[in-house]
């Protein structure tokens, strides 16, 4: 069996998506090997999750760097040090500068809690609730130089219920994330997903996953 793709998982917070990847990676058929976790916050709960799973973690604190460029260089250096081939952004709430896309071309994937291009940024769940929309969802996409932008790999729809608040809606979005993210990352590791002429191509083709 060929070596699995080594990935670094970047986090900022609770790390439930990291946990979903850790759990999925115990399956021998999972396409990636998590070689390390990089957090921009020293106290992120995801660091403990990594420790429990025996996965190395590194803190690259935003505050320790003069600007976004210096922070991005340090994150890429940390990922190189871990031997990562790709970066998986699992609730990583910092924007990386262009250097990351240059150093990890077509090899950075992000998950976002909305149906992009709707509601990019840090208030995606709140904005979905404030909207008149009946559905929101999850997007997994290749990262480019812009915020929550880049070719979409997969999306899943999550209904917005009349009595939802941020916690209930985000909870259902996250339940969907925890299913879809490992599926996508595993397929990426196996080489089934690639960026071709600026578009994400998943072979064999997958449809949008509709949840209820
Ligand atoms: C997830 O819902 C993820 O989609 C979101 O942060 C949450 C992290 O949760 N990411 C973004 O908003 C990126 N713009 P987790 O730390 O429990 O995985």
PDB file of C-alpha atoms and ligand atoms in Angstrom, residues 12-18 90-93 110-113 121-122 124 148 170 173-174 177-178, ligand 1:
ATOM      1  CA  UNK A  12      -7.891  27.869  16.505  1.00  0.00           C
ATOM      2  CA  UNK A  13     -10.493  26.506  18.890  1.00  0.00           C
ATOM      3  CA  UNK A  14     -12.404  23.527  20.162  1.00  0.00           C
ATOM      4  CA  UNK A  15     -11.213  21.225  17.411  1.00  0.00           C
ATOM      5  CA  UNK A  16     -14.315  19.099  16.911  1.00  0.00           C
ATOM      6  CA  UNK A  17     -13.502  18.852  13.207  1.00  0.00           C
ATOM      7  CA  UNK A  18      -9.956  17.858  14.124  1.00  0.00           C
ATOM      8  CA  UNK A  90     -10.261  22.883  10.572  1.00  0.00           C
ATOM      9  CA  UNK A  91     -11.700  25.933  12.299  1.00  0.00           C
ATOM     10  CA  UNK A  92      -8.528  27.967  11.724  1.00  0.00           C
ATOM     11  CA  UNK A  93      -9.655  31.555  12.198  1.00  0.00           C
ATOM     12  CA  UNK A 110     -10.668  24.836   4.404  1.00  0.00           C
ATOM     13  CA  UNK A 111     -14.065  24.106   5.929  1.00  0.00           C
ATOM     14  CA  UNK A 112     -16.576  26.909   6.379  1.00  0.00           C
ATOM     15  CA  UNK A 113     -20.029  26.899   8.031  1.00  0.00           C
ATOM     16  CA  UNK A 121     -15.939  35.473   7.428  1.00  0.00           C
ATOM     17  CA  UNK A 122     -16.278  34.842  11.123  1.00  0.00           C
ATOM     18  CA  UNK A 124     -21.379  32.932   9.020  1.00  0.00           C
ATOM     19  CA  UNK A 148     -13.269  31.857   2.501  1.00  0.00           C
ATOM     20  CA  UNK A 170     -24.130  25.685  14.519  1.00  0.00           C
ATOM     21  CA  UNK A 173     -23.927  22.458  10.879  1.00  0.00           C
ATOM     22  CA  UNK A 174     -21.082  20.887  12.825  1.00  0.00           C
ATOM     23  CA  UNK A 177     -19.179  18.997   8.978  1.00  0.00           C
ATOM     24  CA  UNK A 178     -18.049  15.989  10.976  1.00  0.00           C
TER      25      UNK A 178
HETATM   26  C1  LIG B   1     -16.383  25.088  12.311  1.00  0.00           C
HETATM   27  O1  LIG B   1     -17.775  25.203  12.299  1.00  0.00           O
HETATM   28  C2  LIG B   1     -15.788  25.608  11.017  1.00  0.00           C
HETATM   29  O2  LIG B   1     -16.629  25.439   9.914  1.00  0.00           O
HETATM   30  C3  LIG B   1     -15.606  27.074  11.333  1.00  0.00           C
HETATM   31  O3  LIG B   1     -15.174  27.099  12.654  1.00  0.00           O
HETATM   32  C4  LIG B   1     -15.750  26.007  13.354  1.00  0.00           C
HETATM   33  C5  LIG B   1     -14.657  25.317  14.134  1.00  0.00           C
HETATM   34  O4  LIG B   1     -15.154  24.336  14.982  1.00  0.00           O
HETATM   35  N1  LIG B   1     -14.678  27.683  10.431  1.00  0.00           N
HETATM   36  C6  LIG B   1     -14.779  28.943  10.002  1.00  0.00           C
HETATM   37  O5  LIG B   1     -15.652  29.700  10.380  1.00  0.00           O
HETATM   38  C7  LIG B   1     -13.723  29.372   8.993  1.00  0.00           C
HETATM   39  N2  LIG B   1     -14.046  30.625   8.395  1.00  0.00           N
HETATM   40  P1  LIG B   1     -14.195  23.236  15.602  1.00  0.00           P
HETATM   41  O6  LIG B   1     -12.987  23.975  16.186  1.00  0.00           O
HETATM   42  O7  LIG B   1     -15.014  22.599  16.678  1.00  0.00           O
HETATM   43  O8  LIG B   1     -13.799  22.298  14.520  1.00  0.00           O
END
